[in-house]
Coordinates of C-alpha atoms in Angstrom, one line a residue:
Chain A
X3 CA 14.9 -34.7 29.2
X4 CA 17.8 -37.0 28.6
X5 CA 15.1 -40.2 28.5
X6 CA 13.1 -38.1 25.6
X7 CA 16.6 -37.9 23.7
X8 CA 17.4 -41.2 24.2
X9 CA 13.9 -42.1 23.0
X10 CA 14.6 -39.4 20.0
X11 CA 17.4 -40.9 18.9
X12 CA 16.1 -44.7 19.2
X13 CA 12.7 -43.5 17.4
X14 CA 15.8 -41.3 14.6
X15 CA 13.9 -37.9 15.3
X16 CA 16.1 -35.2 15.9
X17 CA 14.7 -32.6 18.3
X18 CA 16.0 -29.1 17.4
X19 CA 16.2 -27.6 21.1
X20 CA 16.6 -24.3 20.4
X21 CA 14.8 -23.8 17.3
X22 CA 11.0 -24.3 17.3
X23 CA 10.8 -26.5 14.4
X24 CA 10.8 -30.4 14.2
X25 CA 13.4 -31.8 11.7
X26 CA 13.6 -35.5 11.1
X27 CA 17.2 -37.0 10.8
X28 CA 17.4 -39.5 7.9
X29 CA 15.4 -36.8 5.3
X30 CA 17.3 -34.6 2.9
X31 CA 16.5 -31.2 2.6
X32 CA 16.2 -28.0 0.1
X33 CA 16.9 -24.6 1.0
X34 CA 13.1 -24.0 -0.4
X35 CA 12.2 -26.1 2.6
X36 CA 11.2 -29.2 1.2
X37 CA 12.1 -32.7 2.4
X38 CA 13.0 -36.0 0.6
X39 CA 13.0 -39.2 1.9
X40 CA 14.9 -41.6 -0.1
X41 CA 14.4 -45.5 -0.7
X42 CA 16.8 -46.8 -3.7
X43 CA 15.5 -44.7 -6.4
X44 CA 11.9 -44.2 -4.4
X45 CA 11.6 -40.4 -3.5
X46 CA 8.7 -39.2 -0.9
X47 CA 8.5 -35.3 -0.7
X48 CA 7.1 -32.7 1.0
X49 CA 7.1 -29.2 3.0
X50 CA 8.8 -29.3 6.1
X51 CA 7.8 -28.1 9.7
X52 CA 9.4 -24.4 9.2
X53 CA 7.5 -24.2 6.3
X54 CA 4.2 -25.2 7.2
X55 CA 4.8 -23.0 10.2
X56 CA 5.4 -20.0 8.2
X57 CA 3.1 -20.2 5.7
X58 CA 0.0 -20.7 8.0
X59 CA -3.3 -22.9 7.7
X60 CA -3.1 -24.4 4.1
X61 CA -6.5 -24.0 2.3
X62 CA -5.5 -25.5 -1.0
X63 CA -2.8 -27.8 -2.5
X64 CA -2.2 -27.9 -6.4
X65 CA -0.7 -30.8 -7.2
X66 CA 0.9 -32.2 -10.4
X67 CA -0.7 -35.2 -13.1
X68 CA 0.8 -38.7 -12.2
X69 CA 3.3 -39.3 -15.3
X70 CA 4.7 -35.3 -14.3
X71 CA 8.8 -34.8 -15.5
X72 CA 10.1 -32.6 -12.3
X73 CA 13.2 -31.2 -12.1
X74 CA 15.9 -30.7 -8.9
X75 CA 15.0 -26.7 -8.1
X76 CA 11.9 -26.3 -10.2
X77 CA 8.2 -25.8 -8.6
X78 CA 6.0 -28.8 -9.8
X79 CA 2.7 -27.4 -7.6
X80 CA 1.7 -24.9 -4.7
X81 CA -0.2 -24.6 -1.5
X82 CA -2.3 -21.8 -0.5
X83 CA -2.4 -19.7 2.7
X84 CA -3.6 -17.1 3.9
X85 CA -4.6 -15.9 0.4
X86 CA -1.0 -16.4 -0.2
X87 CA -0.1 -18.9 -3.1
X88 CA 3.0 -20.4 -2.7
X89 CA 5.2 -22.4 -5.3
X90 CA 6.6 -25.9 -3.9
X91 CA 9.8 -26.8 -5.8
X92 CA 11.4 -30.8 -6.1
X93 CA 14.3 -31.2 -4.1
X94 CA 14.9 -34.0 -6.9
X95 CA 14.5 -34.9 -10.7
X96 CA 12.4 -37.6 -12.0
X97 CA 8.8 -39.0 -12.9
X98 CA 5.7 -38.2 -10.6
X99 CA 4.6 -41.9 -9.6
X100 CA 1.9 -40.5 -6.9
X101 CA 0.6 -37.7 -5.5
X102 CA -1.5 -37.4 -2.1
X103 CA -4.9 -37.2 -3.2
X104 CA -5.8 -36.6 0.5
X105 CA -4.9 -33.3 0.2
X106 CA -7.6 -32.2 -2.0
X107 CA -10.4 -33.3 1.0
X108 CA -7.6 -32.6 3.5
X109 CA -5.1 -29.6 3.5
X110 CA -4.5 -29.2 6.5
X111 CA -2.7 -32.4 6.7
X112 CA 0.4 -30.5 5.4
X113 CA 0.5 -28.7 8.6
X114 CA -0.6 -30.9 11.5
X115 CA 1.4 -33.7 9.3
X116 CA 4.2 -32.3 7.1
X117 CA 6.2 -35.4 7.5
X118 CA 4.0 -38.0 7.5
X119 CA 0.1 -37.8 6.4
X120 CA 1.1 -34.4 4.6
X121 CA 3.7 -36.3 2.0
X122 CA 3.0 -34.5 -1.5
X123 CA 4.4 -36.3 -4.5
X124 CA 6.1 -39.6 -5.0
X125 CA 9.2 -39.9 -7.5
X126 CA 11.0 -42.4 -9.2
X127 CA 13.9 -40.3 -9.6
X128 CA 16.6 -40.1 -12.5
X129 CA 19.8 -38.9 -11.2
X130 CA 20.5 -40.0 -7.3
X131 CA 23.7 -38.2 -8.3
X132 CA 21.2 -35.0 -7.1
X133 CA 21.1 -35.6 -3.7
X134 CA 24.3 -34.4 -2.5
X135 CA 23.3 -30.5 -3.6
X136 CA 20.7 -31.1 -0.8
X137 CA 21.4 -30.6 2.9
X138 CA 21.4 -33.0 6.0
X139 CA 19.0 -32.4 9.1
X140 CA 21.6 -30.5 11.0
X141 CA 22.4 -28.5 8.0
X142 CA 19.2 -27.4 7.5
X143 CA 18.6 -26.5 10.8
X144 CA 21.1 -24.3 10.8
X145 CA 20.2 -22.9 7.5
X146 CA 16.6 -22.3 9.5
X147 CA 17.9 -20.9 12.4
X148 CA 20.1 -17.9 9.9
X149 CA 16.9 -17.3 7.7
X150 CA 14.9 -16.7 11.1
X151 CA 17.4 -14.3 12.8
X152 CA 17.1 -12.3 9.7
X153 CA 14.4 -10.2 11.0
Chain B
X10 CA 23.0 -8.9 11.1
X11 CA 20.9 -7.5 8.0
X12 CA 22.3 -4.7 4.8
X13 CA 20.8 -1.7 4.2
X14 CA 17.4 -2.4 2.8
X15 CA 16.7 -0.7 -0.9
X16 CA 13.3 -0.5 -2.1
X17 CA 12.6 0.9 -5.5
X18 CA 9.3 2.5 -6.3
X19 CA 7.3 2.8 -9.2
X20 CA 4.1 5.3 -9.6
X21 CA 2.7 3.9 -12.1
X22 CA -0.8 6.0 -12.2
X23 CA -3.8 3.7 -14.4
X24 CA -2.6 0.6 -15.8
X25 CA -4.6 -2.2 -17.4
X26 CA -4.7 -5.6 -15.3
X27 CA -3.0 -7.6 -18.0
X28 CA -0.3 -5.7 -18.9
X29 CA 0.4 -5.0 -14.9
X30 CA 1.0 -8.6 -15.0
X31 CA 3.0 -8.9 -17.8
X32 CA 5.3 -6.5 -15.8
X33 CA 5.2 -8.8 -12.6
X34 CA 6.4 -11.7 -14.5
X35 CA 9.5 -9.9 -16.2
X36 CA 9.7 -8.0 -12.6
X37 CA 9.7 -11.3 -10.4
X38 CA 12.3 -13.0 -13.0
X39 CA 14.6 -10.1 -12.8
X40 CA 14.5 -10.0 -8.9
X41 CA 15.3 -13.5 -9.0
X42 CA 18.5 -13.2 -11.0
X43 CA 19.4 -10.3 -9.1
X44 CA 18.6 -7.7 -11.6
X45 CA 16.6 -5.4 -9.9
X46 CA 16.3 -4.4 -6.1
X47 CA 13.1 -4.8 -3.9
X48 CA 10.5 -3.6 -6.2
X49 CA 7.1 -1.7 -5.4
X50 CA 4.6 -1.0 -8.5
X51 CA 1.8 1.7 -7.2
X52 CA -1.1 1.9 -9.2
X53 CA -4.6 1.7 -10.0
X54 CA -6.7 -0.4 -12.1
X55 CA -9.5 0.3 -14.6
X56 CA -12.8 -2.3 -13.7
X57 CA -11.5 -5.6 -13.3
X58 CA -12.8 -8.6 -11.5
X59 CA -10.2 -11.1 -10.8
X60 CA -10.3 -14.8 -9.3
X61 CA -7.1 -16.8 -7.7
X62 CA -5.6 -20.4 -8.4
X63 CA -8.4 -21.9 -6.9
X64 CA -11.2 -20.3 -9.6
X65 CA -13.4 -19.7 -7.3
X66 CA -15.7 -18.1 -10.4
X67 CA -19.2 -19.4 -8.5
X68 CA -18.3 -16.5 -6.8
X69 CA -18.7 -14.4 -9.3
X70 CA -22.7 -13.5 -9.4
X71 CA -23.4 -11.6 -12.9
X72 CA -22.7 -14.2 -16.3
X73 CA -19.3 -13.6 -17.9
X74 CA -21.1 -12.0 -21.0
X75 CA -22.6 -9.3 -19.1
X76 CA -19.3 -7.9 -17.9
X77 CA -18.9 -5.8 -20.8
X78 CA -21.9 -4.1 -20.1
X79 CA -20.9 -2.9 -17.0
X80 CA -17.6 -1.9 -18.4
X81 CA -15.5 -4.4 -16.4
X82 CA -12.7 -7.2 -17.5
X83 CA -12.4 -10.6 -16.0
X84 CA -8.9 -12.3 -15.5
X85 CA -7.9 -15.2 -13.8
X86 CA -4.7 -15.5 -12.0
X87 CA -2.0 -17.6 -10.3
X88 CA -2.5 -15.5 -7.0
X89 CA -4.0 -16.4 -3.9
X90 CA -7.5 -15.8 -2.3
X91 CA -11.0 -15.6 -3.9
X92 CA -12.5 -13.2 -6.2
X93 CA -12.4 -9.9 -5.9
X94 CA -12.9 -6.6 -7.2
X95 CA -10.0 -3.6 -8.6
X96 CA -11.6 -0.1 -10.1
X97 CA -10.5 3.4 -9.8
X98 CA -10.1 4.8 -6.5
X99 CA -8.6 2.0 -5.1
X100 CA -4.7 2.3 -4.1
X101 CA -3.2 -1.1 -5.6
X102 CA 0.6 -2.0 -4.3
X103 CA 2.3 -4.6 -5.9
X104 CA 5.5 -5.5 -4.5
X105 CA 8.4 -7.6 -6.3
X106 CA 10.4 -8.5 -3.1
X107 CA 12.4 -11.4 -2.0
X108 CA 11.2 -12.9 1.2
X109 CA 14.1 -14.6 1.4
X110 CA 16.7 -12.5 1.5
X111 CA 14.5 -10.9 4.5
X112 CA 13.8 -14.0 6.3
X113 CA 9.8 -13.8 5.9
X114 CA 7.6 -16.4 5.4
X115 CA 4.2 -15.8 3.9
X116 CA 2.1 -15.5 7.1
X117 CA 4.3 -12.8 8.1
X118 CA 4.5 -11.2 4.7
X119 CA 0.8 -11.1 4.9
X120 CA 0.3 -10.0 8.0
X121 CA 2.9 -6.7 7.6
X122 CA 0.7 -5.9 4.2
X123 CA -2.1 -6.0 6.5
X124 CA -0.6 -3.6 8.6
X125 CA 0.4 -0.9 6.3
X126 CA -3.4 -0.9 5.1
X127 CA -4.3 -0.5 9.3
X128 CA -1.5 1.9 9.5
X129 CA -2.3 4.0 6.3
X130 CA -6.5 4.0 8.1
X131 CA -5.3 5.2 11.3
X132 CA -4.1 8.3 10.0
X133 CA -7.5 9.3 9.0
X134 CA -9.1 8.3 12.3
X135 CA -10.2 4.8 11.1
X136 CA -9.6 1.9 13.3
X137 CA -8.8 -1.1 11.1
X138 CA -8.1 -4.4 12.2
X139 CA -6.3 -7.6 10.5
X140 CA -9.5 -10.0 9.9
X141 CA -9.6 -13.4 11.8
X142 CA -8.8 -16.6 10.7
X143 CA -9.9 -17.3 7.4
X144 CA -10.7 -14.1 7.1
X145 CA -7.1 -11.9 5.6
X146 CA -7.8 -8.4 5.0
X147 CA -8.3 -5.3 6.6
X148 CA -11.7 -4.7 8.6
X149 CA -13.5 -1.4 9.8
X150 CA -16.0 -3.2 11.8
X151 CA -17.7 -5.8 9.4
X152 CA -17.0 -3.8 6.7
X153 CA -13.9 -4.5 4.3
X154 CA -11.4 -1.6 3.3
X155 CA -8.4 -4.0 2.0
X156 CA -8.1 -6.9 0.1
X157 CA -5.1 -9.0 0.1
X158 CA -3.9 -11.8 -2.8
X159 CA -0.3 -12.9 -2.9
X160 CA 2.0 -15.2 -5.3
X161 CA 5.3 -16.4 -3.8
X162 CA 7.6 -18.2 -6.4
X163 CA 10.8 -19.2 -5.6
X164 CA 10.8 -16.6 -2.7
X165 CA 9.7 -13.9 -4.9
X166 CA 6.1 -12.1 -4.4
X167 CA 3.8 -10.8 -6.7
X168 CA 0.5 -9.6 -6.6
X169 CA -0.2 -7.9 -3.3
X170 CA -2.9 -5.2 -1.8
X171 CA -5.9 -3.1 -2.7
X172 CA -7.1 0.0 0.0
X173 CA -10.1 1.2 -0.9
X174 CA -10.2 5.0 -1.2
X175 CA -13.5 5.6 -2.6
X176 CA -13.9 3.0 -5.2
X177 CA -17.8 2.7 -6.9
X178 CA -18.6 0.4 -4.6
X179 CA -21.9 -1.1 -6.8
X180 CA -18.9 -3.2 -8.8
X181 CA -18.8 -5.1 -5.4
X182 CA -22.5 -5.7 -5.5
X183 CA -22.3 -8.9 -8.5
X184 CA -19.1 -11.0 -6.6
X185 CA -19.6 -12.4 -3.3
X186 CA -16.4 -10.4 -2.6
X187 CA -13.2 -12.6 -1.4
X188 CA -16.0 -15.5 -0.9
X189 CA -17.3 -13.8 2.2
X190 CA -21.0 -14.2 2.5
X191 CA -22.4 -11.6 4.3
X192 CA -19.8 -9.1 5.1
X193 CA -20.0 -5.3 3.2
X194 CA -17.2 -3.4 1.6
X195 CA -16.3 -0.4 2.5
X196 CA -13.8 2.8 1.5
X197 CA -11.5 5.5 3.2
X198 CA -14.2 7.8 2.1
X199 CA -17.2 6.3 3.8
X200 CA -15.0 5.5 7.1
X201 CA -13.7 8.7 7.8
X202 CA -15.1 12.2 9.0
X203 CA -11.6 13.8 7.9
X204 CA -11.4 15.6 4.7
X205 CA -9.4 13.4 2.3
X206 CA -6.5 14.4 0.1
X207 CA -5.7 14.2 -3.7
X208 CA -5.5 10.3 -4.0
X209 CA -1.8 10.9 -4.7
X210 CA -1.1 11.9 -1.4
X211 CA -2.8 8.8 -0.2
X212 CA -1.2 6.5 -2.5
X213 CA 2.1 8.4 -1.1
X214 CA 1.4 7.5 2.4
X215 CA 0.9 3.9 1.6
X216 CA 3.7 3.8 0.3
X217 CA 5.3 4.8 3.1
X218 CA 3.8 2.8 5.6
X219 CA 4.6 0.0 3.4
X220 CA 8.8 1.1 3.8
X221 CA 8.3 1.6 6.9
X222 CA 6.5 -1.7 8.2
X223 CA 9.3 -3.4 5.7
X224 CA 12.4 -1.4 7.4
X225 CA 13.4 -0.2 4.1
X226 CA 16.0 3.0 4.9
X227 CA 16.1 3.9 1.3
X228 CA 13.6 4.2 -0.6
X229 CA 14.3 5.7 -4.6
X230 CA 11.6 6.7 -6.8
X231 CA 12.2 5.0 -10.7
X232 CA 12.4 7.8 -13.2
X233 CA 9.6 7.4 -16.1
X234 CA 8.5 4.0 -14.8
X235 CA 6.3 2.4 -18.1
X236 CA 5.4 -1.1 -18.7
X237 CA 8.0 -1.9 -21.0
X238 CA 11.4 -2.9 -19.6
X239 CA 14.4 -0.5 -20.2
X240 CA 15.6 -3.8 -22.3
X241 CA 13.2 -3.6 -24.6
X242 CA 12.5 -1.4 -27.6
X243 CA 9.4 -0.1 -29.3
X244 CA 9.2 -2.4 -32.9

């Protein structure tokens, strides 16, 4: 145990021991469960790992033009579920630079992947000033862990 | 841990598809701002056919043109799941609820409106059962007695469940309902060997195994629920 923490922390993944959920140290996160990974003005987003886990298999993954305007808070596309449409919001404003064409063929990536090969949109974003409404791994694993002892 | 849970109903008798929806939006923007409580719209539907985000309309088997024949409307919508068909005699519960502030996701959202159709069935002797993977809804069998289709925004749903009382079940025959090759649809009526209700004690029930599955302890009925918001006037 205390060699897979040592490797957690060399490798910067934060293992969440009680909760069941994987969240990754050096992203940012919404309380709409989206992540952010930041580089300069660079932004990668997508659904976390308590997200993809509550929504179920994803079927379908709208996703916005290249050239988009999103806005901090506002939904810019959705995933589907379990006949279940579900808006995804930007944790950050800016321009859509990229979006994950995978995910037309591929889905599922969003779950078996939500970090990594599941990544959504790319932003260039307009106001890095944004980022500090957003919470840090440990916040948001907290905020998980009180949304899931609601019921 | 969790407040008492309020849940507001609205009986809302026949509505047309469109104006429903109309509702939904102002509904789902009012729960957001924290307007309104919990929110449950009852109801049934003259002939529509509907289709989700995806527009799955090879799915629907008649041409467009011919729908008026049959006395039907077509609609798409921002909801999820396939195409699908809403007529009288089918119980239709929409509810305006914040997953949120109950700590659901949509897989468990789902799954509870699953339940409250099973639950409903069971009281007439039917066993129903949640459908497989890739396969959400309510079974008898092979046969299909509820339909689910759900849009979450910002926490909020919309959209919701259809429970087949004894709906004309021919409308089914010109969709390949919910993209299911293969698979019949069936009704409370052809399920059951008990005598059935008025359709308002039915719709009652399902109501109530909805408040029940939810944990709602109260549960208020609106007075003279109509499509148009108390804020608006008639020009």
């Amino acid at each position: 145990m205390l060699w897979a923490t040592r490797a957690a922390s060399y490798l910067r993944i934060s293992v969440v021991h009680r909760g069941f959920s994987t969240v990754l140290k050096d992203l940012k996160y919404a309380d709409s469960h989206e992540w952010v990974k930041v580089n300069g003005t660079a932004a990668t987003i997508g659904i976390t790992d308590h997200a993809q886990d509550h929504l179920g298999d994803v079927v379908y993954v709208e996703l916005p033009e290249v050239g988009a305007s999103v806005k901090q808070g506002d939904s810019f596309g959705a995933v589907e579920s379990v006949k279940a449409t579900s808006d995804v919001n930007s944790p950050v404003s800016g321009k859509v630079v990229e979006v994950n064409e995978e995910l037309s063929n591929s889905p599922a990536l969003v779950n078996s992947s939500p970090y990594k090969d599941g990544w959504i949109i790319k932003v260039e974003m307009n106001d890095s000033g944004e980022l500090k409404n957003l919470m840090d791994s440990e916040e948001y694993s907290k905020f998980c862990e009180e949304e899931d002892s609601k019921h | 841990m969790r407040g008492p849970l309020k849940l507001e109903v609205w009986k809302m008798g026949f509505v047309n598809y469109l104006e429903a929806l109309k509702l939904q939006e102002k509904l789902v923007s009012d729960r957001k701002l924290c307007r309104i409580p919990d929110t449950l719209l009852s109801l049934q539907h003259p002939p529509t056919y509907t289709l989700g985000k995806r527009r799955t309309d090879h799915n629907l088997l008649i041409p467009e043109s011919e729908l008026k024949n049959i006395g039907a409307e077509l609609h798409y919508t921002q909801r999820g799941g396939d195409i699908t068909f809403h007529g009288p005699h089918q119980a239709i519960l929409y509810p305006i609820i914040s997953l949120r502030e109950m700590g659901l996701g949509a897989r468990n959202y789902v799954e509870k409106l699953e339940s409250t159709m099973i639950e409903l069935s069971s009281l007439y002797g039917v066993k129903a059962c949640a459908g497989k993977k890739c396969e959400t809804g309510v079974w008898v069998g092979e046969r299909k007695i509820g339909a689910i289709g759900v849009r979450i925004s910002s926490g909020i749903t919309s959209h919701g469940l259809a429970f087949n009382i004894d709906p004309e079940l021919e409308y089914f025959k010109h969709i390949v309902p919910c993209g299911i090759t293969d698979k019949e649809v069936t009704s409370l009526r052809r399920e059951t060997s008990t005598a059935l209700p008025s359709e308002e004690v039915i719709q009652e029930q399902l109501i109530s195994c909805f408040a029940r599955l939810f944990g709602y302890n109260t549960v208020v009925q609106k007075e003279n629920p109509s499509i148009l918001s108390d804020h608006e006037e008639i020009a």
